[in-house]
C-alpha positions as a printed NumPy array, in Angstrom:
array([[ 98.608,  81.034,  71.275],
       [ 95.116,  79.596,  71.575],
       [ 94.272,  81.864,  74.509],
       [ 95.102,  85.066,  72.602],
       [ 93.105,  84.012,  69.544],
       [ 90.097,  83.116,  71.667],
       [ 90.147,  86.401,  73.596],
       [ 90.382,  88.39 ,  70.368],
       [ 87.535,  86.411,  68.823],
       [ 85.352,  87.517,  71.73 ],
       [ 86.157,  91.201,  71.225],
       [ 89.119,  91.64 ,  73.553],
       [ 91.632,  94.349,  72.624],
       [ 95.18 ,  93.518,  73.694],
       [ 97.064,  96.645,  74.711],
       [100.272,  95.748,  76.519],
       [102.556,  93.311,  78.295],
       [103.285,  94.073,  81.94 ],
       [106.629,  93.932,  83.705],
       [107.616,  90.73 ,  85.52 ],
       [110.345,  89.571,  87.835],
       [113.401,  88.33 ,  85.971],
       [113.123,  84.833,  87.491],
       [109.301,  84.696,  87.54 ],
       [109.545,  83.444,  91.101],
       [109.388,  86.34 ,  93.513],
       [106.92 ,  88.414,  95.51 ],
       [108.197,  91.551,  93.793],
       [108.401,  92.695,  90.198],
       [111.637,  93.922,  88.701],
       [114.445,  93.078,  86.313],
       [117.626,  94.614,  84.886],
       [115.972,  95.566,  81.579],
       [112.845,  97.464,  82.626],
       [113.651,  98.125,  86.272],
       [111.368,  97.642,  89.278],
       [107.602,  97.418,  89.098],
       [106.171, 100.191,  91.285],
       [102.928, 100.089,  93.203],
       [100.416, 102.578,  91.72 ],
       [ 98.971, 103.201,  95.192],
       [102.375, 103.992,  96.678],
       [105.369, 104.291,  94.279],
       [107.788, 103.714,  97.166],
       [106.558, 100.111,  97.338],
       [106.539,  97.162,  94.95 ],
       [103.554,  96.146,  92.861],
       [104.103,  92.556,  93.964],
       [105.117,  89.652,  91.839],
       [105.77 ,  88.053,  89.773],
       [102.874,  89.296,  87.586],
       [103.224,  92.74 ,  89.157],
       [103.23 ,  94.746,  85.944],
       [ 99.829,  93.373,  84.961],
       [ 98.39 ,  94.159,  88.395],
       [ 99.709,  97.733,  88.262],
       [ 98.248,  98.337,  84.793],
       [ 94.834,  97.107,  85.92 ],
       [ 94.97 ,  99.147,  89.148],
       [ 95.854, 102.28 ,  87.144],
       [ 92.902, 101.744,  84.819],
       [ 94.954, 101.11 ,  81.67 ],
       [ 93.402,  97.651,  81.287],
       [ 90.09 ,  96.162,  82.378],
       [ 91.72 ,  92.792,  82.938],
       [ 94.99 ,  90.945,  82.463],
       [ 96.384,  87.421,  82.383],
       [ 99.103,  86.296,  84.786],
       [100.698,  83.035,  85.833],
       [100.709,  81.65 ,  89.346],
       [102.685,  78.91 ,  91.074],
       [103.013,  80.148,  94.637],
       [101.18 ,  83.471,  94.464],
       [102.283,  85.322,  91.316],
       [ 98.69 ,  86.354,  90.51 ],
       [ 97.337,  86.566,  94.042],
       [100.199,  88.542,  95.623],
       [100.27 ,  91.458,  93.118],
       [ 96.458,  91.569,  93.113],
       [ 96.525,  91.943,  96.893],
       [ 99.334,  94.518,  96.809],
       [ 97.574,  96.671,  94.184],
       [ 94.063,  96.43 ,  95.611],
       [ 92.47 ,  94.528,  92.721],
       [ 90.961,  91.055,  92.236],
       [ 92.898,  88.014,  91.083],
       [ 92.204,  84.312,  90.629],
       [ 94.45 ,  81.262,  90.546],
       [ 92.299,  78.526,  88.964],
       [ 92.606,  74.884,  89.874],
       [ 95.634,  73.27 ,  88.241],
       [ 94.924,  72.321,  84.609],
       [ 91.57 ,  74.149,  84.63 ],
       [ 93.088,  76.414,  81.958],
       [ 95.494,  74.883,  79.45 ],
       [ 99.137,  75.838,  79.911],
       [ 99.606,  75.495,  76.146],
       [ 98.68 ,  79.157,  76.013],
       [102.01 ,  80.068,  77.611],
       [105.328,  80.837,  75.957],
       [106.785,  77.969,  73.947],
       [109.474,  77.181,  76.547],
       [106.969,  76.626,  79.345],
       [104.557,  74.861,  77.031],
       [107.288,  72.496,  75.826],
       [108.71 ,  71.758,  79.256],
       [105.818,  72.234,  81.658],
       [102.69 ,  72.012,  79.502],
       [ 99.638,  70.219,  80.846],
       [100.266,  67.293,  78.492],
       [103.907,  66.896,  79.573],
       [104.493,  64.642,  82.571],
       [107.862,  63.036,  83.382],
       [107.9  ,  59.524,  84.799],
       [110.428,  60.627,  87.393],
       [111.491,  64.048,  88.655],
       [115.283,  64.13 ,  88.435],
       [116.408,  67.758,  88.5  ],
       [115.51 ,  70.97 ,  90.291],
       [114.001,  72.245,  87.035],
       [111.634,  69.276,  86.829],
       [110.33 ,  70.028,  90.321],
       [108.001,  72.62 ,  88.834],
       [105.832,  69.625,  87.968],
       [105.23 ,  69.176,  91.699],
       [103.643,  72.645,  91.933],
       [102.348,  73.239,  88.388],
       [101.914,  76.759,  87.071],
       [ 98.418,  78.077,  86.368],
       [ 97.114,  80.791,  84.073],
       [ 94.743,  83.153,  85.851],
       [ 93.015,  86.515,  85.332],
       [ 93.491,  89.82 ,  87.169],
       [ 90.822,  92.54 ,  87.134],
       [ 89.421,  95.421,  89.146],
       [ 86.082,  93.646,  89.622],
       [ 85.186,  90.04 ,  90.346],
       [ 82.601,  90.248,  87.553],
       [ 85.432,  90.868,  85.084],
       [ 87.304,  87.818,  86.397],
       [ 84.208,  85.758,  85.653],
       [ 83.969,  87.099,  82.102],
       [ 87.631,  86.331,  81.352],
       [ 87.46 ,  82.852,  82.878],
       [ 84.34 ,  82.036,  80.848],
       [ 86.337,  82.717,  77.674],
       [ 89.489,  80.909,  78.818],
       [ 87.661,  77.639,  79.583],
       [ 85.207,  77.858,  76.677],
       [ 86.86 ,  75.303,  74.374],
       [ 90.074,  73.546,  75.362],
       [ 89.705,  70.468,  73.19 ],
       [ 93.195,  71.151,  71.822],
       [ 94.647,  69.982,  75.179],
       [ 93.691,  66.43 ,  76.117],
       [ 94.803,  66.843,  79.738],
       [ 92.399,  69.658,  80.596],
       [ 89.101,  68.492,  82.061],
       [ 86.288,  69.745,  79.775],
       [ 84.183,  71.409,  82.469],
       [ 81.969,  74.218,  81.145],
       [ 81.836,  77.578,  82.912],
       [ 78.753,  77.643,  85.135],
       [ 77.383,  81.175,  85.331],
       [ 74.804,  80.456,  88.027],
       [ 76.013,  77.361,  89.885],
       [ 73.7  ,  75.928,  92.48 ],
       [ 75.872,  75.059,  95.457],
       [ 76.045,  76.036,  99.145],
       [ 77.603,  79.441,  99.758],
       [ 80.501,  78.512, 102.015],
       [ 83.794,  80.411, 102.182],
       [ 86.938,  79.383, 104.069],
       [ 88.993,  82.12 , 105.708],
       [ 92.697,  81.893, 106.579],
       [ 93.887,  84.536, 109.02 ],
       [ 97.619,  83.947, 108.785],
       [100.124,  81.764, 110.607],
       [103.168,  82.057, 112.838],
       [105.333,  82.134, 109.705],
       [103.229,  84.753, 107.925],
       [101.558,  86.97 , 110.514],
       [ 99.201,  89.558, 109.106],
       [ 99.644,  93.279, 109.679],
       [ 96.792,  95.246, 111.343],
       [ 95.48 ,  96.643, 108.041],
       [ 95.335,  93.161, 106.488],
       [ 93.506,  91.823, 109.535],
       [ 90.996,  94.657, 109.274],
       [ 90.468,  93.947, 105.575],
       [ 89.764,  90.287, 106.307],
       [ 87.343,  91.161, 109.115],
       [ 85.49 ,  93.576, 106.824],
       [ 85.341,  90.905, 104.097],
       [ 83.949,  88.373, 106.56 ],
       [ 81.264,  90.826, 107.617],
       [ 80.316,  91.492, 103.986],
       [ 80.076,  87.753, 103.292],
       [ 77.897,  87.188, 106.338],
       [ 75.573,  90.005, 105.263],
       [ 75.337,  88.328, 101.834],
       [ 74.193,  85.098, 103.553],
       [ 77.431,  83.165, 103.077],
       [ 78.627,  80.632, 105.613],
       [ 82.122,  81.648, 106.737],
       [ 84.44 ,  78.967, 108.139],
       [ 87.793,  79.838, 109.66 ],
       [ 90.399,  77.376, 108.359],
       [ 93.267,  76.139, 110.498],
       [ 95.825,  75.087, 107.906],
       [ 99.003,  75.662, 109.916],
       [100.411,  72.194, 109.237],
       [ 99.391,  72.282, 105.564],
       [100.923,  75.74 , 105.161],
       [104.239,  74.602, 106.67 ],
       [104.241,  71.545, 104.398],
       [103.604,  73.74 , 101.334],
       [106.476,  76.067, 102.274],
       [108.859,  73.105, 102.692],
       [107.797,  71.755,  99.302],
       [108.346,  75.143,  97.65 ],
       [111.817,  75.454,  99.216],
       [112.731,  71.982,  97.926],
       [111.509,  72.911,  94.457],
       [113.789,  75.948,  94.478],
       [116.772,  73.992,  95.727]])
């Protein structure tokens, strides 16, 4: 795929493929071939999913960075579970032609049905995204700079260059959970510590109330699975 060739041309050394959930649509990571994906911080727990194998390999130090796919959290959830950094880019920021041929053929960024007729076509409603996982945010930036470098092979990806030093206001939105997904005490403490670090770095922190939007997103995801 284009993504692999580009990473190798920039000096990347590909070492492995991480374990994934058998349906690629779960907050855990396991299948009947390779078994469950274990959390490197606590082997009694899951590494998260569905890109949990990649997150575990990065957390263990086997890889500096990895590439996962994300629809409803498959990069963000395992990154959170394993204590590393992860990014889900904006939809079609990175070409989906870099994925396996099945997903490229059926859900690629240049494939758009006129009408969604089946439960399989509903993935178009919440399109999948390719995104990096890494131990450091700086490594996420390096991988993203390569991924978006030249995507002229995909006419549906907006040709926006990677801006290394963008000049824009430093504002960060913070979501502290909802009635459907209440945070545990340790997660709340982590968010509070992150907010404090952002404030010390002169960021403007805005608490976002997205309860209605969150409920709407959950309903949409349930419909897509049905």
